[in-house]
Each structure stands twice: as structure tokens, then as C-alpha cells.
């Protein structure tokens, strides 16, 4: 099968036989898992005992061979097997006098290179990018550019997409419209870098949710540590949502909107997001009608909705309606000090998270446990997955209303339901959105000052990185608070915020400052993010987003299907952009 290899164990030792066990290199402090019993050799027939097993190829394995009687360890081998490879492990005696045993690993048939489809797909998309660059160069020719602008009618499009804005107007922000200045001098402009950032995160999220070609590095980390590509996607979405809140609320207040009216809209939008997540996204209607008995309550949209409600209401309560410069003792902190009540609120929330995580008593579990349960921690706490976070969800929501197949179940074989979008982790998603809100305030307070904006993005990125280094001790497992996407630990939030500030800086520089990049194609799904996210979930099992494969054990076929589905959503969002259709809640 995919991500597996065949291992044939040949035992040339006499009775009593051998036990073969294995432990994954990505499984921290895990018990060895029994794989097979290898019978002893038949001395009369001079025939070795054999056993064949399938071994995992996603991570390095440690193989342990010991005697079935007396449990004496004979040999231990660390090896990273290759996909569809055929291997033999020969166990024999080198010296009968001192009973020296040798274990030799032999490659009978070499593995395939399962990464070639990624290289081919990369070359295809690079070819498409080359064509887009050539088209951009053609757009620098005046007759071609004027003809395209006339056909696309960008003035009407800009009026539509900026009707409910997340950016300063042209009198107090950087002009980011690639059209001639005479066309844009009288309209408010949207920071394209925000939509590009959002669209980039969304497109990769769609690809990962569709399967990511079934490659292990396009899946979420089992528990602590290594930041696989998918681990950053949802957090970036939360971050840029916070940025948009600052810009949107500031714009609406400057145009004289009532705070009560805005609060009603915030509450309604949050309610709709949560309802869409529970009713539309979470259930799998292909398996039957909606059933409240086992309906999952938490989810991505639910967390986005609640996070939006808290952060938007907090910003609405303390935001300033004037756009003048703050005249305090520390003008360099004008985007922070006037909002000290917000910071106190966030610090109180984080204190609550820390107290619940490390002080809440959890039955049959050590206090402050942050592990995956299962076979982790040498199997001492099999039913403690997620510690306090999992316990709170099971207590308040019930096991049947949680995510039933957490990522920790694959490597750590944890059997308890655990929801990565659970209640306790929502506190830190609020912190993440608040840090994104800070990025939005920077763009507002330092309007027409791109160097100031970029320098502060760098400073915030460094600060978040230093905090992460302290919390984790620059270690995967040994820090005070490890980086963990399932728990949404505070170290995960600071690390993802560090990357988000740096990525936003780069996109802002390329798209809005230098205008070397229009943001395409990520700009288009970024402007219809809710429609693309809900659509890709609802139609995930329908053609042309999914079809019956000839070989379901082929990374190439999975990658082709997942990239095709993702590309279709980009094309759909582009068509909607051209037709000026933008779904907003």
C-alpha cells in the first residue's frame, strides 16, 4: 500500500523464535509496537523461519528483535524504508561460542521515487507562471494595457470590492491600484496584500483538505513539534481576519456608521459563520440526513465566528474615531498604548488559558499534561489526550459531538476523541487574531509610511520569535510549552504570528509598495474566501473535484486530483471576480 514497504524477516536461529517490534521516529517516548512473531529455523531441513510484515515509510523506524522467551534484546536497527520497497532482515549467529547475533538488512527491490509527481507538478505550474509573467510584460505596452482595461472595466469592479472596506482610503493610504492614477484618484482603495495573503492561505488550505496528494508532509503534525506546511494555514487565516477587522471597522467609523449598528452586524456575522459551520460544513450528507446525536459542534468556521465576535467587539469598544496622531509620551507606541484596556483583556484571557491548562485537575491524568495519550509517554496516560483541553470538551460537549479521528490517532494510537478546534484552544485563536489586529493598526497609524509599516512588521516578527524561542527552548519536546497545533498552545500562536508578520511584510512590499506583483491568482479566492471555503467542503465528493481513480495507491493520481480541484476553485473565484460577484456575510 501507499507509504508502506515489505519487510521479510529470515530467522536462522534455533528455538525459541523471535518477536519483531517497531517504533516510529516521530513518536516521542512511545512504546514499541509488536509487528510479528518470527518462528525459529528448522535445523533438520536447514530452513530458516520467516515472517513478512508491512512497515511504514513516512518516518524513520527503529526495529527491535528480541527472544520470545526471556525477552532478551538481540538487535536494534534504525532505518528509513522507501515506499514500495522490498527488504529482507536476516538474523543469524556469527559465533556459537559467545552467541553473537547479527542482523543484516538487505534491499531486495529498491523503492520508487514518490516525489517525482511533485517535481512534475512544480514544472507545470512554473510554466503557467512564465506565461503569466509574459502577459504582465505585454501589459506594459500602452495599446495592449488600454485595451485590457477597457474590456475589464476595473472602475466598476473597484467600486464593488471596496463597498465594505478593510483599508484606508486614498487620502490616507498607499495607492495600490495598478490602473492609471486618473482612474483611481476619487475612489477608496483596498490593500491587495491582505486579500493576497488570505487567498494564499486559503488555496493551500483547500489543497491540504483535499488530501495534499496523500503525502505525509502535507498532513498535520501528529502532536508536538515540526511545523508541517498545513499547521500554519488556519492560523494565518485567523491572523489576517484580525488585520481586516482593524481596517474595516476604522473605515466604517470614519464614514459615520453607528457603533450599535456595527455591533449588530458583528453579532449577526458571527452567528451565521457558526451556523454554517455546524449545519453545512461539519455534517457529511453523503452518509445520510443530519443527525444531532453525533453532530460535531466545534469546527473551523465556528472558531472563526466566535473569534471574530470577541476581537471585533473588543476593537469596536475601544477604537478611536479620529485619525490624528496620538500625542502621548511615546509616539512610537501610538498603535499600542492608547489601547491598553484591550491588552489587559488579552492578558487576562491568556492567564485563564494558562491556569486551566496547567492547574485544572483532570481525572486519571497528571496535572498540566500536554501529551497525546495513547502509546505516548510510554503508555502511562492512554486516555489523557490533550489534557485539560480534551477534558473540557468531553465534559461540556460530549464525546459524540467532538472530532473522532484526531491526527494523534495515527502515530500515537490514541483512542480518545479530541477536537483541534475545541473550547480551550479558542482562547489562543483570539490572541492570534488580536495580533493580526495589531498588524491592521500599524497600517492605519503609519499610513503613507511604508518603511515604518515594514519596520514594525519586522519588529513584531522578531518579538514573537524571541517569545517562541523562550517558551520552547528551541526544542520540539523539551520546552516549557511545546509548539502544538492541536492544542493551539501559546508557543504555537507566537511562532505562527512571527511567520505571519514576515509573510505579510513580503507580500505587502511586493504587491502594495513596489507593485511588482498584482497578487494574482491568490487575490481572487482571497476576495471570496467564505464562498471558496464552504464550497470546497460541500462539493468535495462531487465531480469534477473528485473522481474514481484507476490506482488509489498512487501519489501521482491523488496529487493530480487534488491540484485539479484546487485549481478549479481558483478559476471559479476568478470568474466571480470578473463578474463582480463577492459573497459577504
PDB file of N, CA and C in Angstrom, residues 481-520:
ATOM      1  N   UNK A 481       6.494  25.184  27.031  1.00  0.00           N
ATOM      2  CA  UNK A 481       5.224  24.952  26.331  1.00  0.00           C
ATOM      3  C   UNK A 481       5.567  24.622  24.880  1.00  0.00           C
ATOM      4  N   UNK A 482       5.500  23.361  24.482  1.00  0.00           N
ATOM      5  CA  UNK A 482       5.864  22.991  23.105  1.00  0.00           C
ATOM      6  C   UNK A 482       4.910  23.597  22.077  1.00  0.00           C
ATOM      7  N   UNK A 483       5.398  23.727  20.865  1.00  0.00           N
ATOM      8  CA  UNK A 483       4.554  24.162  19.757  1.00  0.00           C
ATOM      9  C   UNK A 483       3.583  23.038  19.417  1.00  0.00           C
ATOM     10  N   UNK A 484       2.285  23.329  19.487  1.00  0.00           N
ATOM     11  CA  UNK A 484       1.299  22.287  19.258  1.00  0.00           C
ATOM     12  C   UNK A 484       0.061  22.885  18.605  1.00  0.00           C
ATOM     13  N   UNK A 485      -0.197  22.481  17.378  1.00  0.00           N
ATOM     14  CA  UNK A 485      -1.344  22.997  16.634  1.00  0.00           C
ATOM     15  C   UNK A 485      -2.652  22.435  17.169  1.00  0.00           C
ATOM     16  N   UNK A 486      -2.648  21.177  17.631  1.00  0.00           N
ATOM     17  CA  UNK A 486      -3.868  20.579  18.164  1.00  0.00           C
ATOM     18  C   UNK A 486      -4.354  21.306  19.407  1.00  0.00           C
ATOM     19  N   UNK A 487      -3.403  21.707  20.261  1.00  0.00           N
ATOM     20  CA  UNK A 487      -3.751  22.424  21.483  1.00  0.00           C
ATOM     21  C   UNK A 487      -3.879  23.920  21.257  1.00  0.00           C
ATOM     22  N   UNK A 488      -3.375  24.410  20.140  1.00  0.00           N
ATOM     23  CA  UNK A 488      -3.231  25.846  19.918  1.00  0.00           C
ATOM     24  C   UNK A 488      -2.513  26.468  21.122  1.00  0.00           C
ATOM     25  N   UNK A 489      -1.366  25.893  21.440  1.00  0.00           N
ATOM     26  CA  UNK A 489      -0.579  26.385  22.568  1.00  0.00           C
ATOM     27  C   UNK A 489      -0.113  27.802  22.289  1.00  0.00           C
ATOM     28  N   UNK A 490       0.216  28.545  23.332  1.00  0.00           N
ATOM     29  CA  UNK A 490       0.626  29.934  23.164  1.00  0.00           C
ATOM     30  C   UNK A 490       1.928  30.024  22.379  1.00  0.00           C
ATOM     31  N   UNK A 491       2.790  29.007  22.509  1.00  0.00           N
ATOM     32  CA  UNK A 491       4.025  28.997  21.709  1.00  0.00           C
ATOM     33  C   UNK A 491       3.709  28.806  20.229  1.00  0.00           C
ATOM     34  N   UNK A 492       2.668  28.029  19.940  1.00  0.00           N
ATOM     35  CA  UNK A 492       2.225  27.887  18.543  1.00  0.00           C
ATOM     36  C   UNK A 492       1.736  29.225  18.005  1.00  0.00           C
ATOM     37  N   UNK A 493       0.986  29.970  18.825  1.00  0.00           N
ATOM     38  CA  UNK A 493       0.458  31.269  18.407  1.00  0.00           C
ATOM     39  C   UNK A 493       1.583  32.257  18.152  1.00  0.00           C
ATOM     40  N   UNK A 494       2.547  32.338  19.054  1.00  0.00           N
ATOM     41  CA  UNK A 494       3.647  33.290  18.853  1.00  0.00           C
ATOM     42  C   UNK A 494       4.508  32.904  17.652  1.00  0.00           C
ATOM     43  N   UNK A 495       4.725  31.615  17.451  1.00  0.00           N
ATOM     44  CA  UNK A 495       5.530  31.173  16.301  1.00  0.00           C
ATOM     45  C   UNK A 495       4.819  31.469  14.990  1.00  0.00           C
ATOM     46  N   UNK A 496       3.533  31.141  14.924  1.00  0.00           N
ATOM     47  CA  UNK A 496       2.775  31.404  13.709  1.00  0.00           C
ATOM     48  C   UNK A 496       2.623  32.907  13.456  1.00  0.00           C
ATOM     49  N   UNK A 497       2.516  33.693  14.520  1.00  0.00           N
ATOM     50  CA  UNK A 497       2.438  35.144  14.360  1.00  0.00           C
ATOM     51  C   UNK A 497       3.744  35.700  13.829  1.00  0.00           C
ATOM     52  N   UNK A 498       4.846  35.155  14.283  1.00  0.00           N
ATOM     53  CA  UNK A 498       6.158  35.564  13.754  1.00  0.00           C
ATOM     54  C   UNK A 498       6.210  35.353  12.249  1.00  0.00           C
ATOM     55  N   UNK A 499       5.832  34.156  11.799  1.00  0.00           N
ATOM     56  CA  UNK A 499       5.841  33.862  10.366  1.00  0.00           C
ATOM     57  C   UNK A 499       4.826  34.723   9.615  1.00  0.00           C
ATOM     58  N   UNK A 500       3.673  34.974  10.249  1.00  0.00           N
ATOM     59  CA  UNK A 500       2.620  35.752   9.587  1.00  0.00           C
ATOM     60  C   UNK A 500       3.070  37.198   9.374  1.00  0.00           C
ATOM     61  N   UNK A 501       3.703  37.802  10.372  1.00  0.00           N
ATOM     62  CA  UNK A 501       4.201  39.170  10.211  1.00  0.00           C
ATOM     63  C   UNK A 501       5.231  39.251   9.087  1.00  0.00           C
ATOM     64  N   UNK A 502       6.125  38.277   9.021  1.00  0.00           N
ATOM     65  CA  UNK A 502       7.167  38.294   7.983  1.00  0.00           C
ATOM     66  C   UNK A 502       6.551  38.057   6.609  1.00  0.00           C
ATOM     67  N   UNK A 503       5.616  37.108   6.503  1.00  0.00           N
ATOM     68  CA  UNK A 503       4.983  36.841   5.213  1.00  0.00           C
ATOM     69  C   UNK A 503       4.160  38.036   4.753  1.00  0.00           C
ATOM     70  N   UNK A 504       3.418  38.649   5.669  1.00  0.00           N
ATOM     71  CA  UNK A 504       2.636  39.833   5.313  1.00  0.00           C
ATOM     72  C   UNK A 504       3.550  40.968   4.873  1.00  0.00           C
ATOM     73  N   UNK A 505       4.687  41.101   5.532  1.00  0.00           N
ATOM     74  CA  UNK A 505       5.674  42.103   5.136  1.00  0.00           C
ATOM     75  C   UNK A 505       6.120  41.893   3.688  1.00  0.00           C
ATOM     76  N   UNK A 506       6.458  40.661   3.333  1.00  0.00           N
ATOM     77  CA  UNK A 506       6.933  40.370   1.982  1.00  0.00           C
ATOM     78  C   UNK A 506       5.849  40.635   0.943  1.00  0.00           C
ATOM     79  N   UNK A 507       4.624  40.173   1.223  1.00  0.00           N
ATOM     80  CA  UNK A 507       3.541  40.375   0.261  1.00  0.00           C
ATOM     81  C   UNK A 507       3.195  41.857   0.147  1.00  0.00           C
ATOM     82  N   UNK A 508       3.161  42.559   1.274  1.00  0.00           N
ATOM     83  CA  UNK A 508       2.882  43.996   1.261  1.00  0.00           C
ATOM     84  C   UNK A 508       3.926  44.749   0.428  1.00  0.00           C
ATOM     85  N   UNK A 509       5.193  44.350   0.581  1.00  0.00           N
ATOM     86  CA  UNK A 509       6.266  45.014  -0.168  1.00  0.00           C
ATOM     87  C   UNK A 509       6.131  44.755  -1.667  1.00  0.00           C
ATOM     88  N   UNK A 510       5.835  43.514  -2.030  1.00  0.00           N
ATOM     89  CA  UNK A 510       5.768  43.160  -3.452  1.00  0.00           C
ATOM     90  C   UNK A 510       4.507  43.691  -4.129  1.00  0.00           C
ATOM     91  N   UNK A 511       3.377  43.669  -3.391  1.00  0.00           N
ATOM     92  CA  UNK A 511       2.083  43.979  -4.008  1.00  0.00           C
ATOM     93  C   UNK A 511       1.717  45.451  -3.876  1.00  0.00           C
ATOM     94  N   UNK A 512       1.836  46.004  -2.668  1.00  0.00           N
ATOM     95  CA  UNK A 512       1.321  47.353  -2.424  1.00  0.00           C
ATOM     96  C   UNK A 512       2.381  48.445  -2.477  1.00  0.00           C
ATOM     97  N   UNK A 513       3.625  48.111  -2.223  1.00  0.00           N
ATOM     98  CA  UNK A 513       4.679  49.131  -2.223  1.00  0.00           C
ATOM     99  C   UNK A 513       5.338  49.204  -3.597  1.00  0.00           C
ATOM    100  N   UNK A 514       5.961  48.106  -4.016  1.00  0.00           N
ATOM    101  CA  UNK A 514       6.666  48.099  -5.298  1.00  0.00           C
ATOM    102  C   UNK A 514       5.752  47.803  -6.479  1.00  0.00           C
ATOM    103  N   UNK A 515       4.614  47.167  -6.205  1.00  0.00           N
ATOM    104  CA  UNK A 515       3.668  46.782  -7.264  1.00  0.00           C
ATOM    105  C   UNK A 515       4.317  45.892  -8.325  1.00  0.00           C
ATOM    106  N   UNK A 516       5.260  45.058  -7.874  1.00  0.00           N
ATOM    107  CA  UNK A 516       5.869  44.089  -8.775  1.00  0.00           C
ATOM    108  C   UNK A 516       4.943  42.903  -9.027  1.00  0.00           C
ATOM    109  N   UNK A 517       3.959  42.737  -8.158  1.00  0.00           N
ATOM    110  CA  UNK A 517       3.048  41.588  -8.247  1.00  0.00           C
ATOM    111  C   UNK A 517       1.643  42.102  -7.984  1.00  0.00           C
ATOM    112  N   UNK A 518       0.706  41.687  -8.814  1.00  0.00           N
ATOM    113  CA  UNK A 518      -0.683  42.121  -8.653  1.00  0.00           C
ATOM    114  C   UNK A 518      -1.416  41.343  -7.571  1.00  0.00           C
ATOM    115  N   UNK A 519      -0.815  40.250  -7.106  1.00  0.00           N
ATOM    116  CA  UNK A 519      -1.480  39.373  -6.149  1.00  0.00           C
ATOM    117  C   UNK A 519      -2.153  38.184  -6.786  1.00  0.00           C
ATOM    118  N   UNK A 520      -2.290  38.199  -8.112  1.00  0.00           N
ATOM    119  CA  UNK A 520      -2.927  37.088  -8.817  1.00  0.00           C
ATOM    120  C   UNK A 520      -2.026  35.853  -8.748  1.00  0.00           C
TER     121      UNK A 520
END
